[in-house]
Short mmCIF file of C-alpha atoms in Angstrom, two decimals:
data_model
loop_
_atom_site.label_atom_id
_atom_site.label_comp_id
_atom_site.label_asym_id
_atom_site.label_seq_id
_atom_site.Cartn_x
_atom_site.Cartn_y
_atom_site.Cartn_z
CA MET A 250 -23.76 -5.52 11.74
CA ALA A 251 -24.89 -2.22 10.26
CA ALA A 252 -22.87 -1.22 7.20
CA VAL A 253 -20.30 1.53 7.73
CA LYS A 254 -21.13 4.63 5.70
CA TRP A 255 -18.12 5.78 3.73
CA GLY A 256 -17.23 9.01 2.00
CA VAL A 257 -14.48 9.35 -0.61
CA LEU A 258 -12.22 12.40 -0.92
CA GLY A 259 -11.44 13.07 -4.57
CA ALA A 260 -11.98 11.22 -7.81
CA ALA A 261 -8.53 9.68 -8.14
CA ARG A 262 -8.13 6.95 -10.74
CA ILE A 263 -6.98 4.36 -8.17
CA GLY A 264 -10.22 4.96 -6.30
CA LEU A 265 -12.56 4.94 -9.28
CA ASP A 266 -10.99 1.98 -11.08
CA ARG A 267 -9.96 -0.32 -8.24
CA VAL A 268 -10.64 0.59 -4.64
CA ILE A 269 -14.24 1.83 -4.73
CA PRO A 270 -15.46 -1.02 -6.99
CA GLY A 271 -13.90 -3.39 -4.48
CA MET A 272 -15.46 -1.57 -1.54
CA LEU A 273 -18.89 -1.70 -3.14
CA LYS A 274 -18.77 -5.49 -2.90
CA GLY A 275 -18.21 -5.41 0.85
CA THR A 276 -20.88 -6.92 3.08
CA ASN A 277 -20.48 -4.22 5.73
CA VAL A 278 -19.66 -1.32 3.42
CA GLU A 279 -21.85 1.48 2.07
CA VAL A 280 -20.14 4.10 -0.08
CA ALA A 281 -22.54 6.96 0.55
CA ALA A 282 -20.78 10.01 -0.88
CA ILE A 283 -17.86 11.22 -2.98
CA ALA A 284 -16.38 14.71 -3.07
CA SER A 285 -14.29 16.67 -5.53
CA ARG A 286 -13.32 20.31 -5.80
CA ASP A 287 -15.15 20.09 -9.13
CA LEU A 288 -18.81 19.21 -8.47
CA ALA A 289 -19.33 18.01 -12.05
CA LYS A 290 -16.42 15.60 -11.64
CA ALA A 291 -17.85 14.32 -8.37
CA ARG A 292 -21.28 13.81 -9.93
CA ALA A 293 -19.80 11.95 -12.89
CA ALA A 294 -17.91 9.64 -10.53
CA ALA A 295 -21.00 9.13 -8.38
CA ASP A 296 -23.14 8.29 -11.42
CA ARG A 297 -20.52 5.90 -12.76
CA LEU A 298 -20.27 3.96 -9.51
CA GLY A 299 -23.80 4.30 -8.18
CA ILE A 300 -22.84 6.49 -5.21
CA PRO A 301 -25.88 8.40 -3.91
CA THR A 302 -24.33 11.77 -3.00
CA ALA A 303 -21.79 14.03 -4.70
CA TYR A 304 -20.19 17.05 -3.03
CA GLY A 305 -18.34 19.95 -4.64
CA SER A 306 -15.84 20.29 -1.80
CA TYR A 307 -14.05 18.04 0.66
CA GLU A 308 -15.30 20.20 3.54
CA GLU A 309 -18.93 19.44 2.65
CA LEU A 310 -18.31 15.71 2.82
CA LEU A 311 -16.54 15.99 6.18
CA ALA A 312 -19.46 18.01 7.52
CA ASP A 313 -21.93 15.25 6.60
CA PRO A 314 -22.90 13.64 9.93
CA ALA A 315 -23.93 10.40 8.23
CA ILE A 316 -20.38 9.68 7.02
CA GLU A 317 -18.53 7.46 9.49
CA ALA A 318 -15.36 6.60 7.56
CA VAL A 319 -13.38 8.37 4.86
CA TYR A 320 -11.24 6.88 2.11
CA ASN A 321 -8.49 9.34 1.18
CA PRO A 322 -6.86 8.74 -2.24
CA LEU A 323 -5.71 12.35 -2.71
CA PRO A 324 -2.18 13.14 -3.95
CA ASN A 325 0.55 12.08 -1.52
CA ASN A 326 1.31 15.64 -0.41
CA LEU A 327 -2.32 16.06 0.72
CA HIS A 328 -2.62 12.79 2.65
CA VAL A 329 -1.71 14.06 6.10
CA GLU A 330 -3.59 17.35 5.82
CA TRP A 331 -6.91 15.81 4.86
CA THR A 332 -6.53 12.73 7.03
CA LEU A 333 -6.09 15.06 10.00
CA LYS A 334 -9.09 17.13 8.98
CA ALA A 335 -11.24 14.04 8.50
CA ALA A 336 -10.24 12.52 11.86
CA ARG A 337 -10.86 15.81 13.64
CA ALA A 338 -14.28 15.92 11.97
CA GLY A 339 -15.02 12.63 13.74
CA LYS A 340 -14.36 10.28 10.83
CA HIS A 341 -12.28 7.12 10.76
CA VAL A 342 -9.77 7.29 7.89
CA LEU A 343 -8.31 4.80 5.43
CA CYS A 344 -5.60 6.71 3.55
CA GLU A 345 -3.82 5.64 0.40
CA LYS A 346 -0.14 4.81 0.55
CA PRO A 347 2.32 6.30 1.09
CA MET A 348 0.72 7.91 4.13
CA ALA A 349 2.92 11.01 4.00
CA MET A 350 5.77 12.78 2.25
CA ASN A 351 8.28 11.82 4.94
CA ALA A 352 8.43 10.66 8.55
CA ALA A 353 8.12 14.15 10.03
CA ASP A 354 4.98 14.65 7.96
CA ALA A 355 3.59 11.31 9.13
CA GLU A 356 4.30 12.15 12.77
CA ARG A 357 1.74 14.94 12.54
CA LEU A 358 -0.91 12.22 12.47
CA ARG A 359 -0.26 11.55 16.16
CA ALA A 360 -2.52 14.57 16.68
CA CYS A 361 -5.51 12.60 15.35
CA PRO A 362 -8.17 11.90 18.01
CA LYS A 363 -7.27 8.67 19.75
CA ASP A 364 -10.77 7.26 19.33
CA ARG A 365 -10.56 7.49 15.53
CA ILE A 366 -9.07 4.63 13.48
CA VAL A 367 -6.46 5.86 11.00
CA ALA A 368 -4.76 3.33 8.74
CA GLU A 369 -2.72 3.18 5.55
CA ALA A 370 -4.26 1.36 2.60
CA PHE A 371 -1.67 -1.37 2.04
CA MET A 372 -4.32 -3.72 0.67
CA VAL A 373 -1.81 -6.51 0.04
CA ARG A 374 -1.81 -7.32 3.75
CA PHE A 375 -5.45 -8.40 3.42
CA HIS A 376 -5.03 -10.60 0.35
CA PRO A 377 -5.19 -14.35 1.07
CA GLN A 378 -2.06 -14.97 -1.02
CA TRP A 379 0.04 -12.86 1.35
CA ILE A 380 -1.66 -14.32 4.40
CA ARG A 381 -0.92 -17.82 3.09
CA ALA A 382 2.68 -16.87 2.26
CA ARG A 383 3.19 -15.67 5.81
CA GLU A 384 1.70 -18.91 7.16
CA ILE A 385 4.22 -20.91 5.11
CA VAL A 386 7.13 -18.72 6.24
CA ARG A 387 6.08 -19.10 9.89
CA SER A 388 5.56 -22.86 9.53
CA GLY A 389 9.27 -23.43 8.92
CA ARG A 390 8.68 -25.16 5.60
CA LEU A 391 11.17 -22.84 3.92
CA GLY A 392 13.72 -23.41 6.66
CA GLU A 393 15.51 -20.29 7.87
CA VAL A 394 14.61 -17.34 5.66
CA ARG A 395 17.71 -15.82 4.12
CA ALA A 396 16.65 -13.62 1.23
CA LEU A 397 13.52 -11.83 0.09
CA GLN A 398 13.48 -10.24 -3.34
CA MET A 399 11.08 -8.10 -5.32
CA LEU A 400 11.13 -6.81 -8.89
CA PHE A 401 8.33 -4.37 -9.71
CA ALA A 402 8.11 -2.07 -12.72
CA TYR A 403 5.84 -0.23 -15.11
CA ASN A 404 6.60 2.21 -17.92
CA ASN A 405 5.00 5.63 -17.51
CA PRO A 406 7.03 8.48 -19.04
CA ASP A 407 4.07 10.93 -19.06
CA PRO A 408 5.26 14.25 -17.55
CA ALA A 409 1.67 15.16 -16.61
CA ASN A 410 1.17 12.00 -14.54
CA ILE A 411 1.19 12.61 -10.80
CA ARG A 412 3.59 9.70 -10.28
CA ASN A 413 6.20 11.73 -12.16
CA LYS A 414 5.83 14.90 -10.09
CA LEU A 415 8.42 15.34 -7.35
CA GLU A 416 6.44 17.99 -5.46
CA THR A 417 3.50 15.65 -4.88
CA GLY A 418 5.58 12.67 -3.79
CA GLY A 419 6.07 10.85 -7.08
CA GLY A 420 8.75 8.39 -8.06
CA ALA A 421 9.39 4.66 -7.91
CA LEU A 422 10.26 4.34 -4.22
CA MET A 423 7.21 6.21 -3.01
CA ASP A 424 4.80 4.61 -5.45
CA ILE A 425 5.88 0.97 -5.57
CA GLY A 426 9.06 0.51 -3.55
CA CYS A 427 6.89 0.86 -0.47
CA TYR A 428 5.26 -2.49 -1.35
CA ALA A 429 8.60 -4.29 -1.24
CA MET A 430 9.34 -2.69 2.12
CA VAL A 431 5.94 -3.59 3.57
CA GLY A 432 6.09 -7.09 2.11
CA GLY A 433 9.34 -7.80 3.91
CA ARG A 434 8.13 -6.35 7.20
CA TYR A 435 4.89 -8.33 6.93
CA LEU A 436 6.45 -11.71 6.17
CA LEU A 437 9.27 -11.40 8.70
CA ASP A 438 7.36 -9.60 11.48
CA ALA A 439 10.46 -7.47 11.86
CA GLU A 440 11.90 -4.04 11.08
CA PRO A 441 15.13 -3.40 9.16
CA ALA A 442 18.14 -2.31 11.19
CA ARG A 443 19.76 -0.52 8.24
CA VAL A 444 19.12 0.14 4.56
CA ILE A 445 21.00 1.33 1.49
CA ALA A 446 19.83 2.37 -1.98
CA LEU A 447 21.10 3.12 -5.47
CA ILE A 448 18.85 5.61 -7.23
CA ASP A 449 18.64 6.85 -10.83
CA ARG A 450 16.55 9.98 -11.37
CA ASP A 451 14.77 11.20 -14.47
CA PRO A 452 16.68 14.31 -15.60
CA ALA A 453 13.48 16.19 -16.41
CA PHE A 454 11.10 15.03 -13.66
CA GLY A 455 13.59 14.78 -10.80
CA THR A 456 11.79 11.66 -9.53
CA ASP A 457 13.55 8.34 -9.09
CA ARG A 458 12.82 6.22 -12.17
CA LEU A 459 14.91 3.25 -11.02
CA SER A 460 15.68 2.46 -7.39
CA SER A 461 17.41 -0.59 -6.02
CA ALA A 462 17.81 -1.27 -2.33
CA ILE A 463 19.06 -3.65 0.32
CA MET A 464 17.30 -3.86 3.66
CA ASP A 465 19.10 -5.65 6.50
CA PHE A 466 16.63 -7.29 8.90
CA GLY A 467 19.36 -8.84 11.02
CA GLY A 468 19.98 -12.51 11.69
CA GLY A 469 21.24 -13.02 8.15
CA ARG A 470 17.94 -11.89 6.61
CA GLN A 471 18.06 -9.51 3.66
CA LEU A 472 15.43 -7.96 1.43
CA THR A 473 16.61 -6.70 -1.95
CA PHE A 474 14.43 -4.99 -4.50
CA ALA A 475 14.46 -3.01 -7.73
CA VAL A 476 11.53 -0.81 -8.72
CA SER A 477 11.09 1.32 -11.80
CA THR A 478 8.57 3.70 -13.36
CA GLN A 479 10.27 3.49 -16.74
CA ALA A 480 10.80 -0.18 -17.52
CA ALA A 481 8.89 -3.16 -18.86
CA ARG A 482 5.81 -4.02 -16.81
CA TYR A 483 6.51 -6.83 -14.36
CA GLN A 484 6.13 -7.80 -10.71
CA ARG A 485 7.23 -10.76 -8.60
CA PHE A 486 8.06 -11.40 -4.94
CA GLN A 487 10.25 -14.28 -3.78
CA VAL A 488 11.34 -15.69 -0.44
CA LEU A 489 14.41 -17.92 -0.27
CA GLY A 490 14.95 -20.15 2.73
CA THR A 491 17.50 -22.79 3.62
CA LYS A 492 15.08 -25.58 2.65
CA ALA A 493 12.74 -24.16 0.00
CA ARG A 494 11.69 -21.14 -2.03
CA LEU A 495 8.33 -19.34 -2.18
CA GLU A 496 7.11 -17.08 -4.97
CA ILE A 497 4.08 -14.79 -5.17
CA ALA A 498 3.24 -14.52 -8.86
CA ILE A 499 1.30 -11.23 -8.86
CA PRO A 500 2.10 -9.73 -5.46
CA VAL A 501 0.55 -6.27 -5.74
CA ASN A 502 -1.93 -5.91 -8.61
CA ALA A 503 -3.66 -9.23 -8.03
CA PRO A 504 -6.64 -9.49 -10.42
CA GLN A 505 -9.77 -8.45 -8.55
CA GLY A 506 -12.24 -11.26 -8.00
CA GLU A 507 -9.97 -13.89 -9.53
CA GLU A 508 -7.89 -16.80 -8.30
CA THR A 509 -4.20 -16.18 -7.70
CA ARG A 510 -1.31 -18.51 -7.02
CA ILE A 511 1.82 -18.87 -5.02
CA LEU A 512 4.63 -21.27 -5.86
CA VAL A 513 6.60 -23.33 -3.39
CA ASP A 514 9.75 -25.10 -4.56
CA ASP A 515 10.93 -27.79 -2.13
CA GLU A 516 13.17 -29.54 -4.65
CA GLY A 517 15.25 -26.63 -5.90
CA ALA A 518 15.57 -27.32 -9.62
CA ALA A 519 17.82 -24.63 -11.04
CA ASP A 520 15.24 -23.60 -13.64
CA GLY A 521 12.38 -23.51 -11.13
CA SER A 522 10.58 -26.40 -12.82
CA SER A 523 10.19 -28.24 -9.52
CA ALA A 524 8.01 -25.50 -8.03
CA VAL A 525 4.45 -26.54 -7.16
CA ALA A 526 1.62 -24.03 -7.53
CA GLU A 527 -0.92 -23.51 -4.79
CA THR A 528 -4.14 -21.89 -5.98
CA ILE A 529 -5.57 -19.15 -3.79
CA PRO A 530 -9.38 -18.83 -4.04
CA ALA A 531 -10.84 -15.85 -5.85
CA SER A 532 -10.92 -12.68 -3.77
CA ASP A 533 -10.70 -8.90 -3.99
CA GLN A 534 -8.09 -7.38 -1.69
CA TYR A 535 -9.87 -4.01 -1.72
CA THR A 536 -13.10 -5.62 -0.57
CA LEU A 537 -11.30 -7.50 2.20
CA GLN A 538 -9.48 -4.35 3.30
CA ALA A 539 -12.70 -2.32 3.55
CA GLU A 540 -14.52 -5.10 5.37
CA ALA A 541 -11.70 -5.44 7.93
CA PHE A 542 -11.69 -1.68 8.44
CA GLY A 543 -15.46 -1.77 8.91
CA ARG A 544 -15.21 -4.47 11.55
CA ALA A 545 -12.65 -2.34 13.38
CA VAL A 546 -14.99 0.66 13.24
CA ARG A 547 -17.75 -1.48 14.76
CA GLY A 548 -15.40 -2.75 17.46
CA GLU A 549 -15.47 -6.35 16.27
CA GLU A 550 -11.71 -6.55 15.81
CA LYS A 551 -8.59 -4.40 15.94
CA LEU A 552 -6.44 -3.54 12.96
CA PRO A 553 -2.81 -4.56 13.52
CA TRP A 554 -1.50 -1.49 11.68
CA GLY A 555 -2.10 2.15 12.49
CA ILE A 556 -0.32 5.49 12.61
CA GLU A 557 2.89 4.19 14.22
CA ASP A 558 3.24 1.55 11.51
CA SER A 559 2.94 4.27 8.86
CA ILE A 560 5.53 6.42 10.61
CA MET A 561 7.95 3.49 10.54
CA SER A 562 7.31 2.99 6.83
CA MET A 563 8.17 6.62 6.16
CA ARG A 564 11.30 6.36 8.31
CA ILE A 565 12.50 3.49 6.16
CA LEU A 566 11.79 5.41 2.94
CA ASP A 567 13.54 8.49 4.37
CA ALA A 568 16.59 6.36 5.19
CA LEU A 569 16.68 5.00 1.64
CA PHE A 570 16.61 8.52 0.24
CA ARG A 571 19.35 9.62 2.66
CA SER A 572 21.56 6.79 1.47
CA GLU A 573 21.21 8.10 -2.08
CA THR A 574 23.39 11.06 -1.17
CA SER A 575 25.46 9.61 1.68
CA GLY A 576 26.35 6.44 -0.21
CA LYS A 577 26.23 4.66 3.14
CA TRP A 578 24.00 2.38 5.17
CA GLU A 579 21.34 4.40 6.97
CA ALA A 580 19.25 3.47 10.00
CA PRO A 581 15.50 4.16 9.81
#
């Protein structure tokens, strides 16, 4: 299969440090160009990563007929605008999460040409540790799943950081709470019927610095999570069933190109000492994501998640934010 030629919009840190290096290892991936509104910045990024072409505007990259797919890691408030422009320019688009600022914003993506693939870059869904966790959940080894739980935090009080800017879609729920939401939807193959949140906002930034939530998936299944942008760095995802417990040790920022592990506890020792680790072979979730996207572009397979999936994600996040002020359960 001929490699898919990719172009990158912007020189965002997530792209330069994680996603593009992962993409460059893909067997069907060729990162051919990168664009920035600052040509010198684009050239520096291109030189650093060995990308052949640098453009001084996003429009120039979209006008390049050789580019087949675009990776969009721009600020959250620019995701829909430039994803639409890229798709209308004939490009397939992999856009960073969250796909939009809210559900109404995400619904604009329905105007993308139907023959273009548009997907949200939730790379965790391509990591073997999550795939294996879902296999175990589906196998019945855990019994009936009752509770899913995630704790995810980092400490970033920098007022200049984009994650702390309300106008560009910053805050804990948008940045990392979305992983808890997607993790639950992925493992359960279900959507929440109602959600509720408790949110603490930074008095200066206005963004949520600590958000806790309950998501009711029906049938006695609940996902609870707490996410913070101003707390000690930590992440863990757990699934509790009637027979056993499963734990993903590093659920989101899995080390690239390294082994990971999940823990399954069939015995239920109160201190967790009876859990048995299962080693997941070394992989890079960004490589796997790009390769899967490339196969979809070439018509070799279909991606399970597209625009409608992203709209649902934003509806859930919108409902969580509504519950902040209503103090009540909200339906997505």
